[in-house]
């Protein structure tokens, strides 16, 4: 009896010892896994840590494949976009001359006819001139020689001097002076030498679309109602043709000229209204940027700099802003009062102030610029 008890006690002690060893080994394995995890996490953070990393940097990294695709696709489809702009604009002009102008000459008073002819042709000339200049004018590129520039940074893609307000365009694969953005509808960058042409084209195109939409509203309503009547009469004609007898005649049909006229008026109004809304919003956005004396790229840079300095109790001042009114004068190249007529309301190929390499105070600015930082 005692021998059995001793044997049972020995077996139990051996079992408890095995359980203890198993627990120690299991805890040791868990500790090793935790140590490896913390070590790998620390190594990863040490390799990828950057004090400037934030949500914007992470989003830019995630969207890098999309940026690459847009850069390469836009480069090849720029010609298609330019042809599309020219084709749509030409179609609107053709409809106005073929369909609307004869109707205006027959129904409007002489005063209204003169106003429509004068304003319409002036607006058309301004659109064509500024679009042509925006496409053909180079935005400006910095020279490659380092001895021609002082106090500039180096572009990490071009490995060349980069003046102030200059940025690298990944689509053109070149640095652009005072770069605003690359416009696929121009197949060109918007920079120092063609920024005014781009904005003027957007402004006058928006004005022309609004003019066509307002002037053609009544014609659009009549044409839309006529098209609806066409559909109803066509439906009735098909029903009569299916059940035609010797005593029934089909309803009269519209001629091809009438159909083309009404559909052209509807096409003109819908296209002009859509472009007026979309391009008008873009024009207002760029007008706000010009008022603040900054480009689209500089807006994001200045916003981040403003937030950074705000945490330090400082206020950011844009060094390239001379005040709202002076910013517009500098942008449009208005030096004397008569330039508002000769350089703004009439086609003018004058160059902007400066060379885009340095930013001295323009002669049209009366007040000194504000300091960059103010406590």
Coordinates of C-alpha atoms in Angstrom, one line a residue:
X1 CA 0.0 0.0 0.0
X2 CA 2.8 2.4 0.9
X3 CA 4.8 1.5 -2.2
X4 CA 1.8 2.4 -4.3
X5 CA 1.4 5.7 -2.6
X6 CA 5.1 6.5 -3.1
X7 CA 4.9 5.6 -6.7
X8 CA 1.8 7.8 -7.2
X9 CA 3.5 10.7 -5.5
X10 CA 6.6 10.3 -7.6
X11 CA 4.5 10.3 -10.8
X12 CA 2.6 13.4 -9.7
X13 CA 5.9 15.2 -8.9
X14 CA 7.3 14.3 -12.3
X15 CA 4.1 15.6 -14.0
X16 CA 4.2 18.9 -12.2
X17 CA 7.9 19.3 -13.1
X18 CA 7.1 18.7 -16.7
X19 CA 4.3 21.3 -16.6
X20 CA 6.6 23.8 -15.1
X21 CA 9.2 23.2 -17.7
X22 CA 6.5 23.6 -20.4
X23 CA 5.3 26.9 -19.0
X24 CA 8.9 28.3 -18.8
X25 CA 9.6 27.3 -22.4
X26 CA 6.3 28.8 -23.6
X27 CA 6.9 32.0 -21.7
X28 CA 10.4 32.1 -23.0
X29 CA 9.2 31.7 -26.6
X30 CA 6.6 34.4 -26.2
X31 CA 9.3 36.8 -24.8
X32 CA 11.5 36.1 -27.7
X33 CA 8.7 36.8 -30.2
X34 CA 8.0 40.1 -28.4
X35 CA 11.6 41.1 -28.4
X36 CA 11.9 40.3 -32.2
X37 CA 8.8 42.3 -32.9
X38 CA 10.0 45.4 -30.9
X39 CA 13.4 45.1 -32.5
X40 CA 12.0 45.0 -36.0
X41 CA 9.6 47.8 -35.3
X42 CA 12.5 49.9 -34.0
X43 CA 14.7 49.1 -37.0
X44 CA 11.8 50.1 -39.4
X45 CA 11.2 53.4 -37.7
X46 CA 14.9 54.2 -37.6
X47 CA 15.1 53.6 -41.3
X48 CA 11.9 55.5 -42.3
X49 CA 11.7 58.2 -39.6
X50 CA 11.4 61.8 -40.8
X51 CA 10.5 64.7 -38.7
X52 CA 8.6 66.3 -41.6
X53 CA 6.4 63.3 -42.2
X54 CA 2.7 64.1 -41.9
X55 CA -0.6 63.0 -43.5
X56 CA 0.1 65.0 -46.7
X57 CA 3.4 63.1 -47.2
X58 CA 1.8 59.8 -46.7
X59 CA -1.0 60.6 -49.2
X60 CA 1.6 61.8 -51.7
X61 CA 3.4 58.5 -51.4
X62 CA 0.3 56.5 -51.8
X63 CA -0.8 58.5 -54.9
X64 CA 2.7 58.4 -56.5
X65 CA 1.7 55.7 -59.1
X66 CA -1.3 57.8 -60.1
X67 CA 0.9 60.9 -60.4
X68 CA 3.3 58.9 -62.6
X69 CA 0.4 57.7 -64.8
X70 CA -1.0 61.3 -65.1
X71 CA 2.4 62.7 -66.0
X72 CA 2.9 60.2 -68.8
X73 CA -0.6 60.2 -70.2
X74 CA -1.0 64.0 -70.1
X75 CA 2.2 64.4 -72.1
X76 CA 0.8 62.4 -75.0
X77 CA -2.9 63.6 -74.8
X78 CA -2.1 67.3 -74.7
X79 CA -2.5 67.6 -78.5
X80 CA -5.8 65.9 -78.3
X81 CA -7.0 68.3 -75.6
X82 CA -5.9 71.3 -77.7
X83 CA -7.7 70.0 -80.8
X84 CA -10.8 69.4 -78.6
X85 CA -10.8 73.0 -77.4
X86 CA -10.4 74.3 -81.0
X87 CA -13.1 72.0 -82.3
X88 CA -15.7 72.9 -79.7
X89 CA -15.0 76.6 -79.9
X90 CA -15.2 76.5 -83.7
X91 CA -18.5 74.6 -83.6
X92 CA -20.0 77.3 -81.3
X93 CA -18.8 80.1 -83.5
X94 CA -20.1 78.3 -86.6
X95 CA -23.6 77.9 -85.0
X96 CA -23.7 81.5 -84.0
X97 CA -22.8 82.7 -87.5
X98 CA -25.0 80.2 -89.4
X99 CA -28.0 79.9 -87.2
X100 CA -28.2 82.8 -84.7
X101 CA -26.7 85.8 -86.5
X102 CA -29.3 85.8 -89.4
X103 CA -32.1 85.6 -86.8
X104 CA -30.6 88.5 -84.8
X105 CA -30.3 90.6 -87.9
X106 CA -34.0 90.0 -88.7
X107 CA -35.6 90.4 -85.3
X108 CA -33.4 92.8 -83.2
X109 CA -33.3 96.6 -83.2
X110 CA -30.4 98.3 -84.9
X111 CA -28.9 99.3 -81.5
X112 CA -29.0 95.7 -80.2
X113 CA -27.6 94.5 -83.4
X114 CA -24.6 96.9 -83.2
X115 CA -24.0 95.9 -79.5
X116 CA -24.1 92.2 -80.3
X117 CA -21.8 92.5 -83.3
X118 CA -19.3 94.7 -81.4
X119 CA -19.2 92.7 -78.1
X120 CA -19.3 89.3 -79.8
X121 CA -16.5 90.0 -82.2
X122 CA -14.4 91.7 -79.5
X123 CA -14.8 88.8 -77.1
X124 CA -14.0 86.3 -79.9
X125 CA -10.8 88.1 -80.8
X126 CA -9.7 88.2 -77.2
X127 CA -10.3 84.5 -76.8
X128 CA -8.4 83.5 -80.0
X129 CA -5.5 85.8 -79.3
X130 CA -4.9 84.8 -75.6
X131 CA -5.4 81.1 -76.3
X132 CA -2.9 81.2 -79.2
X133 CA -0.4 83.1 -77.1
X134 CA -0.8 80.8 -74.1
X135 CA -0.1 77.8 -76.3
X136 CA 2.9 79.2 -78.2
X137 CA 4.6 81.3 -75.5
X138 CA 7.2 79.5 -73.5
X139 CA 6.6 79.8 -69.7
X140 CA 10.3 80.5 -69.2
X141 CA 13.1 78.2 -68.0
X142 CA 16.2 79.0 -65.9
X143 CA 19.6 79.0 -67.5
X144 CA 21.8 76.0 -67.0
X145 CA 25.0 78.0 -66.2
X146 CA 25.5 78.3 -62.5
X147 CA 27.5 81.6 -62.8
X148 CA 24.5 83.4 -64.1
X149 CA 22.5 83.0 -60.9
X150 CA 23.2 83.9 -57.3
X151 CA 21.5 82.6 -54.2
X152 CA 19.5 79.8 -55.7
X153 CA 18.8 76.2 -54.8
X154 CA 19.5 73.2 -56.9
X155 CA 16.7 71.1 -58.5
X156 CA 17.1 67.5 -57.4
X157 CA 15.8 66.3 -60.8
X158 CA 17.5 68.6 -63.2
X159 CA 20.6 69.0 -61.0
X160 CA 20.7 72.6 -62.1
X161 CA 20.2 76.0 -60.4
X162 CA 16.7 76.8 -59.5
X163 CA 15.7 80.5 -58.8
X164 CA 13.0 81.6 -56.4
X165 CA 9.4 80.6 -57.3
X166 CA 10.8 78.1 -59.8
X167 CA 9.5 74.5 -59.8
X168 CA 10.1 71.4 -61.7
X169 CA 7.4 70.1 -64.1
X170 CA 7.5 66.3 -64.3
X171 CA 5.4 66.4 -67.6
X172 CA 7.7 68.8 -69.4
X173 CA 10.7 67.4 -67.5
X174 CA 12.1 70.9 -67.0
X175 CA 12.2 73.6 -64.4
X176 CA 9.7 76.4 -65.1
X177 CA 10.0 80.0 -63.9
X178 CA 7.2 81.0 -61.5
X179 CA 5.4 77.8 -62.3
X180 CA 1.6 77.7 -61.6
X181 CA 0.7 74.3 -63.1
X182 CA 0.8 72.2 -66.2
X183 CA -2.3 72.7 -68.3
X184 CA -3.3 69.8 -70.6
X185 CA -5.8 72.1 -72.4
X186 CA -2.8 74.2 -73.5
X187 CA -0.3 71.4 -73.8
X188 CA 2.0 73.7 -72.1
X189 CA 3.1 74.8 -68.6
X190 CA 1.7 78.0 -67.1
X191 CA 4.6 80.0 -65.9
X192 CA 6.2 83.5 -65.8
X193 CA 5.8 84.5 -69.4
X194 CA 2.4 83.0 -70.2
X195 CA 0.5 83.2 -66.9
X196 CA -1.3 86.4 -68.0
X197 CA -2.4 84.8 -71.3
X198 CA -3.7 81.7 -69.5
X199 CA -5.8 83.8 -67.1
X200 CA -7.1 86.1 -69.8
X201 CA -8.1 83.2 -71.9
X202 CA -10.1 81.7 -69.0
X203 CA -11.7 85.1 -68.2
X204 CA -12.8 85.9 -71.8
X205 CA -13.9 82.4 -72.5
X206 CA -16.1 82.4 -69.4
X207 CA -17.5 85.8 -70.4
X208 CA -18.2 84.5 -73.9
X209 CA -20.0 81.4 -72.6
X210 CA -22.1 83.5 -70.2
X211 CA -22.9 85.9 -73.0
X212 CA -24.1 83.0 -75.3
X213 CA -26.0 81.4 -72.4
X214 CA -27.9 84.6 -71.5
X215 CA -28.5 85.7 -75.1
X216 CA -29.6 82.3 -76.2
X217 CA -31.9 81.5 -73.3
X218 CA -35.2 82.3 -75.1
X219 CA -34.0 80.5 -78.3
X220 CA -33.0 77.5 -76.2
X221 CA -36.5 77.3 -74.6
X222 CA -38.2 77.5 -78.0
X223 CA -35.7 75.0 -79.6
X224 CA -36.2 72.5 -76.7
X225 CA -40.0 72.8 -77.0
X226 CA -39.7 72.3 -80.8
X227 CA -37.6 69.2 -80.3
X228 CA -40.2 67.8 -77.9
X229 CA -42.9 68.5 -80.5
X230 CA -40.8 66.7 -83.1
X231 CA -40.6 63.6 -80.9
X232 CA -44.4 63.6 -80.3
X233 CA -45.2 64.1 -84.0
X234 CA -42.7 61.4 -85.0
X235 CA -44.4 59.0 -82.6
X236 CA -47.8 59.9 -84.0
X237 CA -46.5 59.5 -87.6
X238 CA -45.3 56.0 -86.8
X239 CA -48.6 55.1 -85.3
X240 CA -50.5 56.4 -88.3
X241 CA -48.2 54.6 -90.7
X242 CA -48.9 51.4 -88.9
X243 CA -52.6 51.8 -89.0
X244 CA -52.9 53.8 -92.2
X245 CA -56.0 53.8 -94.3
X246 CA -57.0 55.5 -97.5
X247 CA -58.8 58.2 -95.5
X248 CA -55.9 59.1 -93.1
X249 CA -52.8 61.2 -93.8
X250 CA -49.7 61.3 -91.6
X251 CA -49.0 64.5 -89.7
X252 CA -46.4 66.9 -91.3
X253 CA -42.8 66.2 -90.5
X254 CA -40.0 68.7 -89.7
X255 CA -37.4 69.3 -92.4
X256 CA -33.7 68.4 -91.9
X257 CA -32.8 72.2 -91.7
X258 CA -35.3 72.7 -88.9
X259 CA -34.1 69.7 -86.9
X260 CA -30.5 70.8 -87.3
X261 CA -31.3 74.4 -86.3
X262 CA -33.1 73.4 -83.1
X263 CA -30.6 70.8 -82.1
X264 CA -27.7 73.2 -82.7
X265 CA -29.3 75.8 -80.5
X266 CA -29.7 73.3 -77.7
X267 CA -26.1 72.1 -78.1
X268 CA -24.8 75.6 -78.0
X269 CA -26.7 76.5 -74.8
X270 CA -25.9 73.3 -72.9
X271 CA -22.2 73.5 -73.9
X272 CA -21.8 77.2 -73.1
X273 CA -23.6 76.9 -69.8
X274 CA -21.5 73.9 -68.7
X275 CA -18.2 75.6 -69.7
X276 CA -19.3 78.8 -68.0
X277 CA -19.8 77.0 -64.7
X278 CA -16.6 74.9 -64.8
X279 CA -14.3 77.5 -66.2
X280 CA -15.9 80.3 -64.2
X281 CA -15.0 78.4 -61.0
X282 CA -11.4 77.9 -62.2
X283 CA -11.2 81.6 -63.1
X284 CA -12.4 82.8 -59.7
X285 CA -9.9 80.4 -58.0
X286 CA -7.0 81.9 -60.0
X287 CA -8.3 85.4 -59.4
X288 CA -8.1 84.8 -55.7
X289 CA -4.5 83.5 -56.1
X290 CA -3.5 86.6 -58.1
X291 CA -5.1 88.9 -55.5
X292 CA -2.9 87.2 -52.8
X293 CA 0.2 87.4 -55.1
X294 CA 0.8 83.6 -55.2
X295 CA 0.6 80.7 -57.6
X296 CA -1.2 77.4 -57.2
X297 CA 1.9 75.7 -56.0
X298 CA 2.9 78.6 -53.7
X299 CA -0.6 78.4 -52.0
X300 CA 0.2 75.0 -50.6
X301 CA 3.7 76.0 -49.6
X302 CA 2.6 79.2 -47.9
X303 CA -0.3 77.4 -46.1
X304 CA 2.2 74.9 -44.6
X305 CA 4.6 77.6 -43.7
X306 CA 1.8 79.7 -42.2
X307 CA 0.8 76.8 -40.0
X308 CA 4.4 76.1 -38.9
X309 CA 5.1 79.7 -37.9
X310 CA 1.7 80.0 -36.2
X311 CA 2.8 77.3 -33.7
X312 CA 5.9 79.4 -32.9
X313 CA 3.8 82.5 -32.4
X314 CA 4.8 84.2 -35.6
X315 CA 2.9 85.5 -38.6
X316 CA 3.8 84.6 -42.2
X317 CA 3.9 87.4 -44.8
X318 CA 4.1 86.6 -48.5
X319 CA 7.3 88.4 -49.8
X320 CA 5.9 88.5 -53.3
X321 CA 2.6 90.2 -52.4
X322 CA 2.4 94.0 -52.8
X323 CA -1.3 94.4 -51.8
X324 CA -4.4 93.3 -53.7
X325 CA -4.5 96.2 -56.2
X326 CA -0.8 96.3 -56.8
X327 CA -0.8 92.5 -57.3
X328 CA -3.2 92.9 -60.2
X329 CA -1.2 95.8 -61.7
X330 CA 2.0 93.7 -61.6
X331 CA 0.2 90.6 -63.0
X332 CA -1.4 92.5 -65.9
X333 CA 1.6 94.7 -66.6
X334 CA -0.3 98.0 -65.9
X335 CA 2.3 100.8 -65.4
X336 CA 0.2 103.8 -66.4
X337 CA -3.6 104.3 -66.6
X338 CA -3.8 104.0 -70.4
X339 CA -2.5 100.4 -70.1
X340 CA -5.9 99.3 -68.8
X341 CA -7.1 99.9 -72.3
X342 CA -4.1 99.0 -74.4
X343 CA -2.9 96.0 -72.4
X344 CA -6.0 94.7 -70.7
X345 CA -9.1 95.4 -72.9
X346 CA -7.1 95.0 -76.2
X347 CA -4.8 92.2 -77.3
X348 CA -1.3 93.0 -76.1
X349 CA 1.9 90.8 -76.3
X350 CA 3.8 92.8 -73.7
X351 CA 6.2 91.0 -71.4
X352 CA 5.6 90.7 -67.6
X353 CA 7.7 92.5 -65.1
X354 CA 11.1 91.1 -64.5
X355 CA 12.9 88.1 -65.9
X356 CA 11.6 85.5 -63.5
X357 CA 15.1 85.0 -62.1
X358 CA 15.0 87.8 -59.5
X359 CA 12.0 89.6 -57.9
X360 CA 12.8 93.2 -57.5
X361 CA 10.2 95.8 -56.7
X362 CA 8.2 96.6 -59.9
X363 CA 8.0 100.3 -60.9
X364 CA 4.2 100.3 -60.7
X365 CA 4.2 99.4 -57.0
X366 CA 4.0 102.5 -54.8
X367 CA 4.4 100.9 -51.4
X368 CA 7.2 98.7 -50.1
X369 CA 6.6 95.0 -49.6
X370 CA 5.8 93.6 -46.2
X371 CA 8.6 91.7 -44.3
X372 CA 8.6 87.9 -44.7
X373 CA 8.2 87.2 -41.0
X374 CA 6.6 89.3 -38.3
X375 CA 6.4 88.5 -34.6

